[in-house]
Coordinates of C-alpha atoms in Angstrom, one line a residue:
X1 CA 110.2 33.2 73.7
X2 CA 112.6 35.5 75.4
X3 CA 111.7 37.5 78.4
X4 CA 111.5 41.3 78.1
X5 CA 112.4 42.8 81.5
X6 CA 111.9 46.5 81.8
X7 CA 109.3 46.6 79.0
X8 CA 106.6 48.2 81.1
X9 CA 108.6 51.3 82.0
X10 CA 109.7 51.8 78.4
X11 CA 106.1 51.4 77.1
X12 CA 104.7 53.8 79.7
X13 CA 107.1 56.5 78.5
X14 CA 106.2 55.9 74.9
X15 CA 102.5 56.1 75.7
X16 CA 103.0 59.6 77.0
X17 CA 104.7 60.6 73.8
X18 CA 102.0 59.4 71.5
X19 CA 99.0 60.4 73.6
X20 CA 97.9 57.0 74.9
X21 CA 97.2 56.3 78.6
X22 CA 100.0 54.3 80.2
X23 CA 99.2 51.5 82.5
X24 CA 102.3 52.1 84.7
X25 CA 103.5 55.4 86.1
X26 CA 107.0 56.0 87.4
X27 CA 108.6 58.9 89.2
X28 CA 112.0 57.9 87.9
X29 CA 113.4 59.4 84.7
X30 CA 113.7 57.0 81.8
X31 CA 117.2 55.6 81.2
X32 CA 118.9 57.2 78.1
X33 CA 118.4 54.0 76.1
X34 CA 114.7 53.8 77.0
X35 CA 114.2 57.5 76.2
X36 CA 115.9 56.9 72.8
X37 CA 113.6 54.0 72.0
X38 CA 110.6 56.1 73.0
X39 CA 111.6 58.9 70.7
X40 CA 112.4 56.6 67.8
X41 CA 109.1 54.8 68.1
X42 CA 107.2 58.1 68.3
X43 CA 108.9 59.3 65.1
X44 CA 108.0 56.1 63.3
X45 CA 104.4 56.3 64.5
X46 CA 104.2 59.9 63.1
X47 CA 105.2 58.6 59.7
X48 CA 102.8 55.7 60.0
X49 CA 100.0 58.1 60.9
X50 CA 100.6 60.2 57.8
X51 CA 101.0 57.2 55.5
X52 CA 97.8 55.5 56.7
X53 CA 95.9 58.7 56.3
X54 CA 97.1 58.8 52.7
X55 CA 96.1 55.1 52.1
X56 CA 92.6 55.8 53.4
X57 CA 92.2 59.0 51.3
X58 CA 93.8 57.8 48.0
X59 CA 92.1 54.4 48.0
X60 CA 88.8 55.8 49.3
X61 CA 88.5 53.4 52.2
X62 CA 85.5 54.7 54.1
X63 CA 86.7 53.5 57.5
X64 CA 90.2 52.4 58.5
X65 CA 91.4 51.9 62.1
X66 CA 94.8 50.8 63.2
X67 CA 96.8 50.3 66.4
X68 CA 100.2 49.3 67.7
X69 CA 100.6 47.3 70.9
X70 CA 103.9 47.0 72.9
X71 CA 103.8 44.7 75.9
X72 CA 100.9 45.6 78.1
X73 CA 99.9 48.8 76.3
X74 CA 98.1 50.0 73.2
X75 CA 100.7 52.7 72.6
X76 CA 99.1 54.1 69.5
X77 CA 95.7 53.8 67.8
X78 CA 93.8 56.0 65.4
X79 CA 90.7 55.9 63.2
X80 CA 90.5 57.4 59.7
X81 CA 87.4 58.2 57.7
X82 CA 83.8 57.5 58.6
X83 CA 81.9 54.4 59.7
X84 CA 78.3 55.1 58.7
X85 CA 76.5 54.9 55.4
X86 CA 76.2 58.7 55.1
X87 CA 79.9 59.0 55.8
X88 CA 79.6 61.5 58.6
X89 CA 80.5 59.5 61.8
X90 CA 84.2 59.4 62.4
X91 CA 86.0 56.1 62.8
X92 CA 87.9 55.7 66.1
X93 CA 89.9 53.1 68.0
X94 CA 86.5 52.1 69.5
X95 CA 84.9 51.4 66.2
X96 CA 83.5 47.9 65.9
X97 CA 84.3 45.8 62.8
X98 CA 83.5 42.2 61.8
X99 CA 86.8 40.4 62.4
X100 CA 85.8 37.3 60.5
X101 CA 88.6 34.7 60.5
X102 CA 90.4 36.2 63.5
X103 CA 87.5 34.5 65.3
X104 CA 89.5 31.3 64.7
X105 CA 92.1 32.4 67.2
X106 CA 89.4 32.6 70.0
X107 CA 88.1 29.2 69.0
X108 CA 91.6 27.7 69.1
X109 CA 92.1 29.2 72.6
X110 CA 88.9 27.6 73.7
X111 CA 89.9 24.2 72.3
X112 CA 93.3 24.3 74.1
X113 CA 91.6 25.4 77.3
X114 CA 89.4 22.3 77.1
X115 CA 92.5 20.2 76.6
X116 CA 94.2 21.7 79.6
X117 CA 91.1 20.9 81.6
X118 CA 91.3 17.2 80.5
X119 CA 88.0 17.2 78.7
X120 CA 89.4 16.6 75.3
X121 CA 92.6 15.7 73.4
X122 CA 93.4 17.3 70.1
X123 CA 94.9 14.0 68.9
X124 CA 91.8 11.9 69.5
X125 CA 89.3 11.4 66.6
X126 CA 86.8 14.3 66.3
X127 CA 83.9 11.9 66.5
X128 CA 85.0 11.0 70.1
X129 CA 83.4 14.4 71.0
X130 CA 80.8 15.0 68.3
X131 CA 79.7 11.7 66.9
X132 CA 77.5 13.3 64.2
X133 CA 80.6 14.9 62.5
X134 CA 81.5 11.9 60.4
X135 CA 82.2 13.1 56.9
X136 CA 82.5 10.6 54.0
X137 CA 86.2 9.6 53.9
X138 CA 88.5 10.6 51.1
X139 CA 89.6 7.9 48.6
X140 CA 92.7 6.0 49.6
X141 CA 94.4 5.4 52.9
X142 CA 92.6 7.7 55.3
X143 CA 93.2 8.3 59.0
X144 CA 91.0 9.9 61.6
X145 CA 90.1 13.6 61.5
X146 CA 91.4 15.2 64.7
X147 CA 91.2 18.6 66.3
X148 CA 94.9 19.0 65.7
X149 CA 94.1 18.6 62.0
X150 CA 91.2 21.1 62.2
X151 CA 93.3 23.7 64.0
X152 CA 96.1 23.4 61.4
X153 CA 93.8 23.1 58.4
X154 CA 95.4 19.8 57.5
X155 CA 92.5 17.5 58.1
X156 CA 91.5 17.3 54.5
X157 CA 88.1 18.9 55.0
X158 CA 86.3 21.1 52.4
X159 CA 86.7 24.8 52.9
X160 CA 83.0 25.4 53.7
X161 CA 79.9 23.9 55.0
X162 CA 77.8 23.1 51.9
X163 CA 75.8 26.4 51.7
X164 CA 76.3 29.4 49.3
X165 CA 76.8 32.0 52.1
X166 CA 79.6 34.1 50.7
X167 CA 78.1 35.3 47.4
X168 CA 75.0 37.3 46.7
X169 CA 73.0 39.9 48.6
X170 CA 71.5 37.8 51.4
X171 CA 74.5 35.8 52.7
X172 CA 72.4 32.7 53.7
X173 CA 74.6 31.2 56.4
X174 CA 73.2 28.0 57.9
X175 CA 71.8 27.7 61.4
X176 CA 73.7 25.4 63.7
X177 CA 71.1 22.7 63.2
X178 CA 71.4 23.0 59.4
X179 CA 75.2 22.8 59.5
X180 CA 75.1 19.8 61.7
X181 CA 72.6 18.0 59.4
X182 CA 74.7 18.8 56.3
X183 CA 78.1 17.8 57.6
X184 CA 77.7 14.0 57.4
X185 CA 76.6 14.5 53.7
X186 CA 79.9 16.1 52.8
X187 CA 83.1 14.2 51.9
X188 CA 86.7 14.9 52.9
X189 CA 88.8 16.2 50.0
X190 CA 91.9 14.1 50.8
X191 CA 93.3 12.1 53.7
X192 CA 94.3 14.0 56.8
X193 CA 97.9 15.3 56.9
X194 CA 98.5 15.4 53.2
X195 CA 97.9 19.1 52.2
X196 CA 96.9 22.4 53.7
X197 CA 93.3 23.2 52.9
X198 CA 91.9 26.3 54.7
X199 CA 88.6 25.3 56.2
X200 CA 85.9 27.3 57.9
X201 CA 84.0 24.1 58.3
X202 CA 86.9 22.6 60.2
X203 CA 87.1 25.4 62.7
X204 CA 83.4 25.4 63.1
X205 CA 83.5 21.8 64.1
X206 CA 86.3 22.6 66.6
X207 CA 83.8 25.1 68.2
X208 CA 81.2 22.3 68.2
X209 CA 83.7 20.1 70.1
X210 CA 84.1 22.9 72.7
X211 CA 80.3 23.0 73.1
X212 CA 80.1 19.2 73.6
X213 CA 82.9 18.9 76.1
X214 CA 82.1 22.0 78.2
X215 CA 78.3 21.5 78.3
X216 CA 77.8 25.2 77.4
X217 CA 76.7 26.9 74.2
X218 CA 79.6 28.2 72.2
X219 CA 78.7 31.9 72.9
X220 CA 78.2 31.3 76.6
X221 CA 81.5 29.5 76.9
X222 CA 83.4 32.2 75.1
X223 CA 81.9 35.0 77.2
X224 CA 82.4 33.2 80.5
X225 CA 85.9 31.6 79.9
X226 CA 87.7 34.0 77.6
X227 CA 86.1 37.3 76.6
X228 CA 84.9 38.2 80.1
X229 CA 88.1 37.4 81.9
X230 CA 90.1 39.3 79.4
X231 CA 87.9 42.4 79.6
X232 CA 86.9 42.3 75.9
X233 CA 83.7 44.2 76.3
X234 CA 83.2 45.0 72.6
X235 CA 84.1 41.5 71.3
X236 CA 81.4 38.9 70.7
X237 CA 80.7 35.9 68.5
X238 CA 77.8 37.7 66.8
X239 CA 76.9 40.7 64.6
X240 CA 75.5 43.6 66.7
X241 CA 73.3 45.0 63.9
X242 CA 71.8 47.6 66.2
X243 CA 75.2 49.3 66.5
X244 CA 75.7 49.7 62.7
X245 CA 76.4 53.3 61.7
X246 CA 76.6 54.3 65.4
X247 CA 79.9 52.7 66.6
X248 CA 80.0 49.8 64.2
X249 CA 81.2 50.3 60.7
X250 CA 79.0 49.4 57.8
X251 CA 80.5 47.2 55.1
X252 CA 81.3 48.3 51.6
X253 CA 82.1 46.3 48.4
X254 CA 85.1 46.6 46.2
X255 CA 85.6 49.7 44.1
X256 CA 84.1 49.5 40.7
X257 CA 85.5 50.9 37.5
X258 CA 83.7 54.2 38.0
X259 CA 85.3 54.5 41.5
X260 CA 82.1 53.9 43.4
X261 CA 81.4 51.2 46.1
X262 CA 78.2 49.4 46.9
X263 CA 76.9 49.5 50.5
X264 CA 76.5 45.9 51.5
X265 CA 73.8 44.1 53.4
X266 CA 74.5 42.9 56.9
X267 CA 75.1 39.2 57.6
X268 CA 74.9 36.8 60.5
X269 CA 77.3 33.8 60.3
X270 CA 75.0 31.8 62.6
X271 CA 76.2 28.2 62.6
X272 CA 79.7 29.2 61.3
X273 CA 80.3 31.7 64.1
X274 CA 83.3 29.8 65.6
X275 CA 85.2 30.3 62.3
X276 CA 84.0 33.7 61.2
X277 CA 81.4 35.3 63.4
X278 CA 83.2 37.6 65.8
X279 CA 83.1 41.4 65.9
X280 CA 85.6 43.5 67.8
X281 CA 87.6 46.7 68.0
X282 CA 91.3 47.7 67.8
X283 CA 91.2 48.4 71.5
X284 CA 89.9 44.9 72.3
X285 CA 92.3 43.1 69.9
X286 CA 95.0 45.1 71.6
X287 CA 94.0 43.6 74.9
X288 CA 94.0 40.2 73.4
X289 CA 97.5 40.7 72.1
X290 CA 98.7 42.1 75.4
X291 CA 97.3 38.9 77.1
X292 CA 99.5 36.8 74.9
X293 CA 102.6 38.9 75.6
X294 CA 101.9 38.9 79.3
X295 CA 101.4 35.1 79.4
X296 CA 104.6 34.5 77.5
X297 CA 106.5 37.0 79.6
X298 CA 105.3 36.1 83.1
X299 CA 104.5 32.4 82.5
X300 CA 101.7 32.8 85.0
X301 CA 98.7 30.8 83.9
X302 CA 95.8 33.0 82.7
X303 CA 93.1 31.4 80.6
X304 CA 95.9 29.1 79.3
X305 CA 99.3 28.0 80.4
X306 CA 102.3 29.8 78.8
X307 CA 103.5 26.4 77.4
X308 CA 100.2 25.9 75.7
X309 CA 100.3 29.3 74.0
X310 CA 103.9 28.6 72.9
X311 CA 102.8 25.3 71.4
X312 CA 99.9 27.0 69.6
X313 CA 102.3 29.6 68.0
X314 CA 104.9 27.0 67.0
X315 CA 104.7 25.6 63.4
X316 CA 102.7 22.4 63.5
X317 CA 102.1 21.8 59.9
X318 CA 104.0 22.7 56.7
X319 CA 102.3 22.4 53.4
X320 CA 104.3 20.6 50.7
X321 CA 104.6 23.9 48.8
X322 CA 106.9 25.0 51.7
X323 CA 105.2 28.4 51.7
X324 CA 102.3 27.8 54.1
X325 CA 103.0 27.3 57.8
X326 CA 100.4 26.9 60.5
X327 CA 100.3 26.5 64.3
X328 CA 97.3 25.5 66.3
X329 CA 94.9 28.2 65.1
X330 CA 97.7 30.7 64.4
X331 CA 99.2 31.5 61.0
X332 CA 103.0 31.5 61.3
X333 CA 105.2 33.4 58.9
X334 CA 108.7 34.9 58.4
X335 CA 109.8 38.3 57.1
X336 CA 113.5 38.6 57.1
X337 CA 114.8 37.2 60.3
X338 CA 111.6 37.7 62.2
X339 CA 108.8 35.3 62.9
X340 CA 105.2 36.6 63.1
X341 CA 102.1 34.9 64.3
X342 CA 98.4 35.9 64.1
X343 CA 95.5 35.8 61.7
X344 CA 93.6 37.9 59.1
X345 CA 89.9 38.2 58.6
X346 CA 87.9 38.6 55.4
X347 CA 84.1 38.9 55.3
X348 CA 81.7 40.8 53.0
X349 CA 82.6 44.4 53.6
X350 CA 85.3 43.9 56.1
X351 CA 89.1 43.1 56.2
X352 CA 91.1 42.9 59.4
X353 CA 94.5 41.8 60.6
X354 CA 96.2 40.9 63.9
X355 CA 99.9 40.3 63.6
X356 CA 102.2 39.7 66.6
X357 CA 106.0 39.6 66.9
X358 CA 106.4 37.8 70.2
X359 CA 110.1 38.4 70.8
X360 CA 109.7 42.2 70.8
X361 CA 106.2 42.0 72.3
X362 CA 104.9 44.1 69.5
X363 CA 101.6 43.7 67.7
X364 CA 99.9 45.5 64.8
X365 CA 96.1 45.7 64.2
X366 CA 94.5 46.9 61.1
X367 CA 90.7 47.0 60.5
X368 CA 88.7 48.4 57.6
X369 CA 85.3 48.2 56.0
X370 CA 86.3 47.4 52.4
X371 CA 87.6 44.2 50.8
X372 CA 91.1 45.5 50.1
X373 CA 93.5 43.2 51.8
X374 CA 95.3 44.8 54.9
X375 CA 98.3 42.4 54.9
X376 CA 100.7 44.9 53.4
X377 CA 99.4 47.6 55.7
X378 CA 100.4 45.5 58.7
X379 CA 103.7 44.8 57.1
X380 CA 104.2 48.5 56.4
X381 CA 103.6 49.4 60.0
X382 CA 106.0 46.8 61.2
X383 CA 108.5 47.8 58.5
X384 CA 108.5 51.5 59.5
X385 CA 108.8 50.7 63.2
X386 CA 111.8 48.4 62.6
X387 CA 113.5 50.8 60.1
X388 CA 113.4 53.7 62.7
X389 CA 114.4 51.4 65.6
X390 CA 117.6 50.3 63.8
X391 CA 118.4 53.5 62.0
X392 CA 121.6 55.6 62.5
X393 CA 123.3 58.1 60.2
X394 CA 126.9 57.3 59.2
X395 CA 129.6 59.8 60.1
X396 CA 129.6 62.7 59.8
X397 CA 126.6 63.2 62.1
X398 CA 123.7 65.4 61.0
X399 CA 123.9 69.1 61.8
X400 CA 122.5 69.9 65.2
X401 CA 119.8 72.4 66.3
X402 CA 118.1 72.3 62.9
X403 CA 114.4 73.2 63.2
X404 CA 113.1 70.0 61.7
X405 CA 109.5 70.8 62.5
X406 CA 109.6 73.7 60.1
X407 CA 109.9 71.3 57.2
X408 CA 107.4 68.7 58.4
X409 CA 104.2 68.4 56.3
X410 CA 102.9 67.5 52.9
X411 CA 104.4 68.7 49.6
X412 CA 103.1 68.6 46.1
X413 CA 104.2 65.6 44.2
X414 CA 102.5 65.8 40.8
X415 CA 102.8 64.5 38.2
X416 CA 104.9 61.6 39.6
X417 CA 103.2 61.3 43.0
X418 CA 100.0 62.6 44.5
X419 CA 101.8 64.1 47.5
X420 CA 105.1 63.9 49.4
X421 CA 105.1 63.4 53.1
X422 CA 108.0 64.9 55.1
X423 CA 108.6 64.1 58.8
X424 CA 111.4 64.3 61.4
X425 CA 113.6 61.1 61.5
X426 CA 116.6 60.5 63.7
X427 CA 117.9 64.1 63.5
X428 CA 117.1 64.3 59.8
X429 CA 114.0 63.9 57.7
X430 CA 112.0 61.1 56.3
X431 CA 110.5 61.6 52.8
X432 CA 107.7 59.3 51.5
X433 CA 105.8 59.6 48.2
X434 CA 102.1 59.0 48.6
X435 CA 100.3 56.8 47.9
X436 CA 102.5 53.9 48.9
X437 CA 101.8 50.3 49.8
X438 CA 105.5 49.6 50.7
X439 CA 106.5 52.6 52.9
X440 CA 109.6 51.2 54.5
X441 CA 111.0 50.4 51.0
X442 CA 109.8 53.7 49.5
X443 CA 111.1 55.8 52.4
X444 CA 114.0 58.2 51.6
X445 CA 116.1 59.8 54.3
X446 CA 117.6 63.3 54.3
X447 CA 120.6 64.2 56.5
X448 CA 120.7 67.8 57.9
X449 CA 123.8 69.7 56.7
X450 CA 122.9 73.1 58.3
X451 CA 120.6 75.9 57.4
X452 CA 117.9 74.7 55.1
X453 CA 120.2 72.3 53.3
X454 CA 119.9 68.5 53.4
X455 CA 121.5 65.6 51.6
X456 CA 119.7 62.4 50.5
X457 CA 121.1 59.3 52.1
X458 CA 121.7 56.2 50.0
X459 CA 120.8 52.7 51.2
X460 CA 124.5 52.2 52.2
X461 CA 124.4 55.3 54.3
X462 CA 126.5 57.4 51.9
X463 CA 125.4 61.0 51.0
X464 CA 123.8 61.8 47.7
X465 CA 122.2 64.9 46.1
X466 CA 121.3 68.1 47.8
X467 CA 117.8 69.0 48.9
X468 CA 117.1 72.6 49.8
X469 CA 114.0 73.9 51.6
X470 CA 112.8 77.4 50.6
X471 CA 111.3 80.0 52.8
X472 CA 109.2 83.2 52.3
X473 CA 110.1 86.6 53.6
X474 CA 108.4 85.7 56.9
X475 CA 110.6 82.7 57.3
X476 CA 107.9 80.1 56.6
X477 CA 108.9 77.0 54.6
X478 CA 107.2 77.1 51.2
X479 CA 108.8 74.4 49.2
X480 CA 111.5 71.7 48.7
X481 CA 114.0 72.2 45.9
X482 CA 115.7 69.2 44.2
X483 CA 117.6 69.3 40.9
X484 CA 116.1 72.8 40.2
X485 CA 112.6 71.5 40.7
X486 CA 110.5 72.9 43.5
X487 CA 107.8 70.9 45.3
X488 CA 105.4 73.4 47.0
X489 CA 104.5 72.9 50.6
X490 CA 100.8 72.2 50.9
X491 CA 98.5 73.8 53.4

């Protein structure tokens, strides 16, 4: 992972632009390149804000919260919609959600911390630490189940402990004692190291190994060794039912054919907590991301050594399908030339995402209280940030001193789009039809030519058709004219 010197100053300036509180203040003016990066990111975040607001409204997601981390700072975060059953309490960056399988990252950190302490080895048989966790072996040549296999989901274990806890109204998760008693009755699906099989049971057993080697309960260990030291005050391996509808979002089911959603009952993952039991906020997951960036950047041990984190985020197992890659706890993926690490979470009524790009020290967090998958939302945020970061108009340059803010806002898009979002972009305008699930691909760019005249820019940077904004007698922009068709500006 490369070092990113000077990141703190750049991030502090960006935080001022988007309204966050910077962690570093400086009396020195930002260098021109840093100021340009701040301005570019602020423009991208403005489009992201308008786009996500549209996603929430058009898909009727009751509560949606998102954030962007750069280095040590949560540079932008916002809540959309409402978190309570009556749909009156606004969602914010402090709203608590179930983060489900993002819990696995915390368990993986705990396992690797125990290895650094010399109390376990991820390559020793699991039964060296929890003798009761002896599943019936798979048929054929079968090696030992190890913690490395559990963290990479390549140990051949079943996906779940043998209880029906995901379906129905009561979500009957087993107690720790019930899970322990049931595990020896279950059989491995296949020998270790053959195929990828995502396994909540496997990560649960990894958490059990941490209990055994540390001599503490899983919850006590996590609080004392990871959550407390990182200052994650609103993160815990449990479901704070008393906070539901106050600062924790209630969970909703999938939209039905008539457009309604069912309010779901609460759940307690109990014995499966190491795999799926945590709750958290965008702010806390931002701190968790910043810890990883800080550890990689400074190489100063904090919870873990930097070399251990690097090993966790390196590909450790590739499925024979060549599409699934996993580190030690971390999912690893590629988009274009960039490698991302992180995890998603999916529980009844909640979907969450934490995705990090370590080279640029940038992370995106998305949390919502419906089952629509947030992966494309995270990809959309990263895509818009990257598109603005690398954007430049081809010659001739856009006209200068054009009042871009006059044109910003929402325009009517019917019958082909619900709305059209217009926002300043690199001296021109960004135009995005809503709703969209691929905003960086759907984004159109307009180059200012002077007055109220713009030209659409093609993918290769060349200029295309003319777009003219109309004004009333008072000089207020009222519409956008393209090919003799006017799109009215909305209030």
